[in-house]
Coordinates of C-alpha atoms in Angstrom, one line a residue:
M1 CA 48.9 24.6 72.8
E2 CA 46.8 21.6 72.5
T3 CA 44.5 20.5 75.4
D4 CA 42.1 17.6 76.1
K5 CA 39.1 19.7 75.0
S6 CA 40.6 20.5 71.6
P7 CA 38.4 18.7 68.9
K8 CA 40.1 16.1 66.8
S9 CA 40.2 16.7 63.1
P10 CA 37.6 14.5 61.4
K11 CA 38.8 11.6 59.2
K12 CA 38.0 12.3 55.6
S13 CA 36.1 9.7 53.7
R14 CA 37.1 9.1 50.1
C15 CA 35.9 7.1 47.1
E16 CA 39.0 6.1 45.2
L17 CA 37.0 5.0 42.2
C18 CA 35.5 8.4 41.5
D19 CA 38.4 10.5 43.1
Y20 CA 35.9 12.0 45.5
N21 CA 36.5 13.3 49.0
A22 CA 33.5 13.3 51.4
R23 CA 33.3 15.2 54.7
D24 CA 31.9 12.1 56.6
V25 CA 30.4 8.7 56.1
S26 CA 26.9 10.1 55.5
D27 CA 28.1 12.1 52.5
L28 CA 30.1 9.2 51.2
N29 CA 27.0 7.0 51.4
K30 CA 25.0 9.6 49.3
H31 CA 27.7 9.6 46.8
F32 CA 27.5 6.0 46.4
L33 CA 23.8 6.4 45.2
T34 CA 24.7 9.0 42.6
R35 CA 24.7 8.3 38.7
K36 CA 28.4 9.2 38.5
H37 CA 29.4 6.5 40.9
A38 CA 27.1 3.9 39.3
C39 CA 28.5 4.6 35.9
Q40 CA 32.2 4.3 37.2
A41 CA 31.3 1.0 38.8
N42 CA 29.7 -0.3 35.5
G43 CA 32.9 0.5 33.6
N44 CA 32.1 4.1 32.7
I45 CA 29.1 3.1 30.7
M46 CA 26.5 5.9 30.9
E47 CA 23.6 3.5 31.5
T48 CA 21.6 2.6 34.6
E49 CA 18.7 0.5 35.3
K50 CA 16.4 3.5 35.4
A51 CA 17.7 4.8 32.1
P52 CA 18.2 2.0 29.6
K53 CA 19.0 2.7 26.1
S54 CA 16.2 3.2 23.8
P55 CA 15.8 0.3 21.3
H56 CA 15.9 0.7 17.7
N57 CA 12.1 0.9 16.8
C58 CA 12.4 1.5 13.1
R59 CA 14.4 -0.6 10.7
C60 CA 14.7 -0.8 6.9
D61 CA 15.9 -4.4 6.0
L62 CA 16.3 -3.4 2.4
C63 CA 19.0 -0.8 3.1
N64 CA 20.2 -2.3 6.5
Y65 CA 19.3 0.9 8.2
S66 CA 17.8 1.3 11.8
C67 CA 16.8 4.4 13.8
N68 CA 15.0 5.3 17.0
N69 CA 12.1 7.4 15.8
T70 CA 9.6 7.6 12.9
K71 CA 10.9 11.0 11.8
D72 CA 14.3 9.7 11.0
Y73 CA 12.8 6.6 9.3
K74 CA 10.6 8.7 7.0
R75 CA 13.6 10.9 6.0
H76 CA 15.4 7.7 5.1
I77 CA 12.6 6.4 2.9
A78 CA 12.7 9.7 0.9
T79 CA 16.4 9.3 0.2
K80 CA 17.8 8.3 -3.2
K81 CA 19.6 5.3 -1.7
H82 CA 16.4 3.7 -0.5
I83 CA 14.4 4.5 -3.7
L84 CA 17.1 3.2 -6.0
A85 CA 17.3 0.0 -3.8
Q86 CA 13.7 -0.4 -3.8
A87 CA 13.4 -0.1 -7.6
D88 CA 16.2 -2.6 -8.2
N89 CA 15.3 -5.2 -5.5
Y90 CA 12.0 -6.4 -7.0
T91 CA 12.5 -9.3 -9.5
F92 CA 9.0 -10.8 -9.8
Q93 CA 6.5 -8.7 -11.7
C94 CA 2.7 -9.2 -12.3
E95 CA 2.1 -9.6 -16.1
I96 CA -1.0 -7.3 -16.1
C97 CA -0.8 -4.7 -13.4
D98 CA 3.1 -4.5 -13.4
M99 CA 3.4 -4.6 -9.7
K100 CA 6.7 -6.1 -8.6
Y101 CA 7.6 -8.4 -5.6
K102 CA 10.7 -9.8 -4.0
T103 CA 9.7 -13.4 -4.0
R104 CA 7.6 -15.8 -6.2
N105 CA 5.4 -16.5 -3.1
G106 CA 4.5 -12.8 -2.7
L107 CA 3.7 -12.6 -6.4
W108 CA 1.5 -15.7 -6.1
K109 CA -0.5 -14.2 -3.1
H110 CA -0.9 -11.0 -5.2
K111 CA -2.4 -12.9 -8.1
Q112 CA -5.2 -14.3 -5.7
N113 CA -6.6 -10.8 -5.2
C114 CA -5.4 -8.9 -8.2
V115 CA -8.2 -6.9 -9.9
T116 CA -6.4 -6.9 -13.2
I117 CA -6.2 -10.6 -13.7
E118 CA -9.0 -12.1 -15.7
S119 CA -10.6 -14.9 -13.8
K120 CA -10.9 -18.3 -15.5
D121 CA -14.0 -20.5 -15.6
A122 CA -15.0 -21.7 -12.2
F123 CA -14.5 -25.4 -12.9
S124 CA -12.4 -25.6 -16.1
G125 CA -10.0 -28.3 -16.9
E126 CA -7.1 -25.9 -16.7
V127 CA -6.9 -26.0 -12.9
G128 CA -4.1 -28.6 -13.1
N129 CA -1.8 -26.0 -14.6
I130 CA -2.0 -23.7 -11.7
G131 CA 1.4 -22.6 -10.3
M132 CA 3.4 -24.2 -13.1
K133 CA 4.0 -21.0 -15.2
N134 CA 7.0 -19.8 -13.2
C135 CA 8.6 -23.0 -12.2
K136 CA 10.3 -26.0 -13.9
T137 CA 8.7 -29.5 -14.1
D138 CA 9.6 -31.6 -11.1
D139 CA 8.4 -35.0 -10.3
T140 CA 9.6 -35.0 -6.6
P141 CA 7.1 -35.6 -3.9
A142 CA 7.6 -32.1 -2.4
S143 CA 6.9 -30.5 -5.8
K144 CA 3.6 -32.6 -6.2
E145 CA 2.5 -31.7 -2.8
K146 CA 3.1 -28.0 -3.5
T147 CA 1.1 -28.2 -6.7
D148 CA -1.7 -30.1 -4.9
K149 CA -1.9 -27.3 -2.2
D150 CA -2.1 -24.7 -5.0
M151 CA -4.9 -26.5 -6.7
I152 CA -6.8 -26.8 -3.4
W153 CA -6.5 -23.0 -2.8
E154 CA -7.6 -22.2 -6.2
L155 CA -10.7 -24.4 -5.9
M156 CA -11.5 -22.9 -2.5
S157 CA -11.1 -19.4 -4.0
Q158 CA -13.3 -20.1 -7.0
Q159 CA -15.9 -21.8 -4.7
K160 CA -16.1 -18.6 -2.5
E161 CA -16.6 -16.5 -5.6
V162 CA -19.5 -18.7 -6.7
Q163 CA -21.0 -18.4 -3.2
Q164 CA -20.7 -14.7 -3.2
F165 CA -22.3 -14.5 -6.7
L166 CA -25.3 -16.6 -5.5
M167 CA -25.7 -14.5 -2.4
E168 CA -25.8 -11.3 -4.5
Q169 CA -28.4 -12.9 -6.8
N170 CA -30.5 -13.8 -3.9
K171 CA -30.4 -10.4 -2.6
Q172 CA -31.5 -9.0 -6.0
L173 CA -34.3 -11.5 -6.2
I174 CA -35.6 -10.5 -2.7
S175 CA -35.3 -6.8 -3.7
Y176 CA -37.3 -7.5 -6.9
T177 CA -40.0 -9.5 -5.0
K178 CA -40.5 -6.7 -2.6
T179 CA -40.8 -4.2 -5.3
A180 CA -43.4 -6.3 -7.2
R181 CA -45.6 -6.7 -4.0
T182 CA -45.7 -2.9 -3.1
G183 CA -48.4 -0.8 -4.7
S184 CA -47.7 2.6 -3.4
N185 CA -46.6 5.4 -5.9
N186 CA -43.3 6.0 -4.1
N187 CA -42.3 2.4 -4.6
N188 CA -43.5 2.6 -8.2
T189 CA -41.2 5.6 -8.6
N190 CA -38.3 3.7 -7.2
S191 CA -38.9 0.7 -9.4
N192 CA -39.0 2.9 -12.5
N193 CA -35.6 4.6 -11.5
K194 CA -34.2 1.1 -10.9
F195 CA -35.4 0.0 -14.4
N196 CA -33.9 3.0 -16.0
L197 CA -30.5 2.3 -14.4
N198 CA -30.6 -1.4 -15.4
F199 CA -31.6 -0.3 -19.0
F200 CA -28.7 2.1 -19.1
L201 CA -26.2 -0.5 -17.8
N202 CA -27.4 -3.7 -19.5
E203 CA -28.7 -2.3 -22.8
Q204 CA -26.9 1.0 -23.6
C205 CA -23.6 0.0 -22.0
K206 CA -23.7 -3.7 -22.9
N207 CA -20.7 -3.4 -25.2
A208 CA -18.6 -1.6 -22.5
I209 CA -15.1 -2.8 -21.9
N210 CA -14.2 -4.8 -18.7
M211 CA -12.1 -3.1 -16.1
T212 CA -9.4 -5.7 -16.5
D213 CA -9.1 -5.0 -20.2
F214 CA -9.2 -1.2 -19.7
L215 CA -6.2 -1.5 -17.3
T216 CA -4.3 -4.0 -19.6
N217 CA -4.7 -1.6 -22.6
M218 CA -3.7 1.5 -20.7
K219 CA -0.3 2.9 -21.7
V220 CA 1.6 4.9 -19.2
D221 CA 4.9 6.6 -20.3
V222 CA 7.6 8.8 -18.9
S223 CA 5.7 12.0 -19.7
D224 CA 2.9 10.9 -17.4
L225 CA 5.6 10.5 -14.7
E226 CA 6.9 14.0 -15.3
Q227 CA 3.3 15.4 -15.2
T228 CA 2.7 13.6 -11.9
G229 CA 5.9 15.3 -10.5
Q230 CA 4.5 18.7 -11.6
L231 CA 0.9 18.4 -10.6
G232 CA 1.3 16.1 -7.5
Y233 CA 0.3 12.5 -6.8
V234 CA -3.5 13.2 -6.5
D235 CA -4.0 15.4 -9.7
G236 CA -1.4 13.4 -11.7
I237 CA -3.0 9.9 -11.2
S238 CA -6.4 11.5 -11.6
R239 CA -5.3 13.0 -14.9
I240 CA -3.9 9.5 -16.3
F241 CA -7.2 7.8 -15.3
L242 CA -9.5 10.4 -16.7
N243 CA -7.7 11.0 -19.8
H244 CA -8.1 7.4 -20.9
L245 CA -11.8 7.5 -19.8
K246 CA -12.5 10.6 -21.8
E247 CA -11.0 9.0 -25.0
M248 CA -13.9 6.4 -24.9
H249 CA -17.6 6.9 -25.5
I250 CA -19.7 7.0 -22.3
Y251 CA -21.4 3.7 -23.3
E252 CA -17.9 1.9 -23.6
R253 CA -16.5 2.9 -20.3
P254 CA -16.0 0.2 -17.6
V255 CA -17.2 2.3 -14.7
H256 CA -20.1 4.5 -13.8
C257 CA -21.4 6.3 -10.6
S258 CA -25.1 6.2 -10.1
D259 CA -25.1 8.1 -6.7
L260 CA -22.4 10.7 -6.1
K261 CA -23.4 11.3 -2.5
R262 CA -23.3 7.7 -1.5
E263 CA -20.3 6.9 -3.8
T264 CA -22.2 4.1 -5.5
V265 CA -19.9 2.7 -8.1
Y266 CA -20.8 0.1 -10.9
I267 CA -17.8 -1.8 -12.3
K268 CA -18.0 -4.1 -15.4
H269 CA -16.0 -7.2 -14.5
E270 CA -16.4 -10.5 -16.3
N271 CA -19.1 -9.0 -18.6
Q272 CA -21.2 -8.3 -15.6
W273 CA -22.2 -4.9 -13.9
N274 CA -21.8 -4.9 -10.2
V275 CA -21.5 -2.4 -7.3
D276 CA -18.0 -2.7 -6.2
K277 CA -16.1 0.3 -4.9
T278 CA -13.2 -1.7 -4.0
K279 CA -12.3 -2.6 -7.6
L280 CA -12.2 1.0 -8.4
S281 CA -9.7 1.5 -5.5
D282 CA -7.6 -1.4 -6.8
A283 CA -7.7 0.1 -10.3
I284 CA -6.3 3.4 -9.0
K285 CA -3.5 1.5 -7.2
A286 CA -2.7 -0.5 -10.4
I287 CA -2.4 2.8 -12.4
A288 CA -0.3 4.4 -9.8
Q289 CA 2.0 1.4 -9.9
K290 CA 2.3 1.7 -13.6
N291 CA 3.3 5.3 -13.3
L292 CA 5.9 4.5 -10.6
N293 CA 7.5 1.8 -12.9
Q294 CA 8.5 4.6 -15.3
I295 CA 11.2 5.6 -12.8
N296 CA 13.8 3.2 -14.4
S297 CA 12.9 4.6 -17.9
W298 CA 13.5 8.1 -16.7
I299 CA 16.8 7.3 -15.1
E300 CA 18.0 5.8 -18.4
K301 CA 17.0 9.0 -20.2
H302 CA 18.7 11.2 -17.4
P303 CA 21.8 9.3 -16.3
E304 CA 23.3 12.5 -14.8
C305 CA 20.7 12.1 -11.9
R306 CA 22.9 9.7 -10.4
D307 CA 25.3 12.5 -9.5
P308 CA 24.1 13.9 -6.1
K309 CA 25.4 17.4 -7.1
S310 CA 23.5 17.8 -10.4
S311 CA 20.1 19.5 -10.7
E312 CA 18.7 16.3 -12.3
S313 CA 19.4 14.6 -9.1
D314 CA 17.1 16.9 -7.2
R315 CA 14.5 16.5 -9.9
F316 CA 14.8 12.7 -9.5
V317 CA 14.0 12.9 -5.9
Q318 CA 11.0 15.1 -6.4
L319 CA 9.6 12.8 -9.2
S320 CA 10.1 9.7 -6.9
H321 CA 8.5 11.3 -4.0
E322 CA 5.4 12.4 -5.9
A323 CA 5.1 9.0 -7.7
C324 CA 5.3 7.0 -4.5
G325 CA 2.2 9.0 -3.1
G326 CA 3.4 9.3 0.5
S327 CA 5.7 7.5 2.9
S328 CA 3.1 5.4 4.7
T329 CA 0.2 3.1 3.8
Q330 CA -2.2 5.4 5.7
E331 CA -1.1 8.5 3.7
R332 CA -1.4 6.7 0.4
T333 CA -5.0 5.4 1.3
R334 CA -6.0 9.0 2.1
L335 CA -4.6 10.3 -1.1
N336 CA -6.3 7.5 -3.1
E337 CA -9.6 8.5 -1.6
K338 CA -9.1 12.0 -3.0
I339 CA -8.3 10.5 -6.5
M340 CA -11.6 8.5 -6.4
K341 CA -13.7 11.6 -5.6
N342 CA -12.2 13.3 -8.7
I343 CA -13.0 10.4 -10.8
L344 CA -16.6 10.0 -9.4
K345 CA -17.4 13.6 -10.4
V346 CA -16.6 12.9 -14.0
I347 CA -18.3 9.3 -14.4
S348 CA -21.5 10.3 -12.5
V349 CA -24.6 9.5 -14.5
T350 CA -28.1 11.0 -14.0
K351 CA -31.1 8.8 -13.7
E352 CA -33.9 9.9 -16.1

């Protein structure tokens, strides 16, 4: 019994793409705005303009590995794959501090600031041989141009060192002039203390070894690497540095600390005593690198470490982790500061 007042059944709206039936056009329009419909329209790719894929923020070019967060990247750095690749990929090595680089250009840049390289005379006639140790003789214009650039950079670097030396001398002269003009008892006391420190460094320690020679003569072996694995990076590197210092008489040491609170460090470099905390920090890095270079020797003595299921493999990972001193530059810098404090406590001298 159907009359004129009987309501007609509504036409159902449908989305064939999503296999969705809506009650009316309004519901269908709402469906068109949903993520499900947008993904179906884009080829079933779960990605919209409001939710783009997160880019790969961290990448290790050495291992061809990329990840989205720092946590995964740090975990990758600690793996045996990365450590072995890092140990085998560096072919250019510094002759003195044993640091390794991938390219000759990287090694050349390192040598400009390497604390362990003995500086040559400022204006000697050997400047013409700069950059020719690691390359073959070549008379081409490109080779000559590269050699000329190396000579210019070397001369500029030497000129900068001379200027810094003259500035330090001027500061010392000004300080001595002020001390001579003052007549108070306090200033006289400071002058006496300064004189005693100068006497200690320039007279009693005049035969002390240079820091560069100290690092060159230092021998680090596999046992030092194993001790670092047991003690940790800070105590292990401190032990290597201090053991070699304690073997020397106090007047023969290349480093002294005159003020432990202010961390005033005197380093003997090129037969001159100068306040230079940076050179002590560089020396710590050089010793840590010497210790890290023992990894390959340890692997040769323990070839079974290459088997991931062996106990030696776990020991290798621990040694490598401690020898690296952290997974980031910031962490290594913080640990090196702790090593420096351990050293300063031993080399601190008392003014008398």
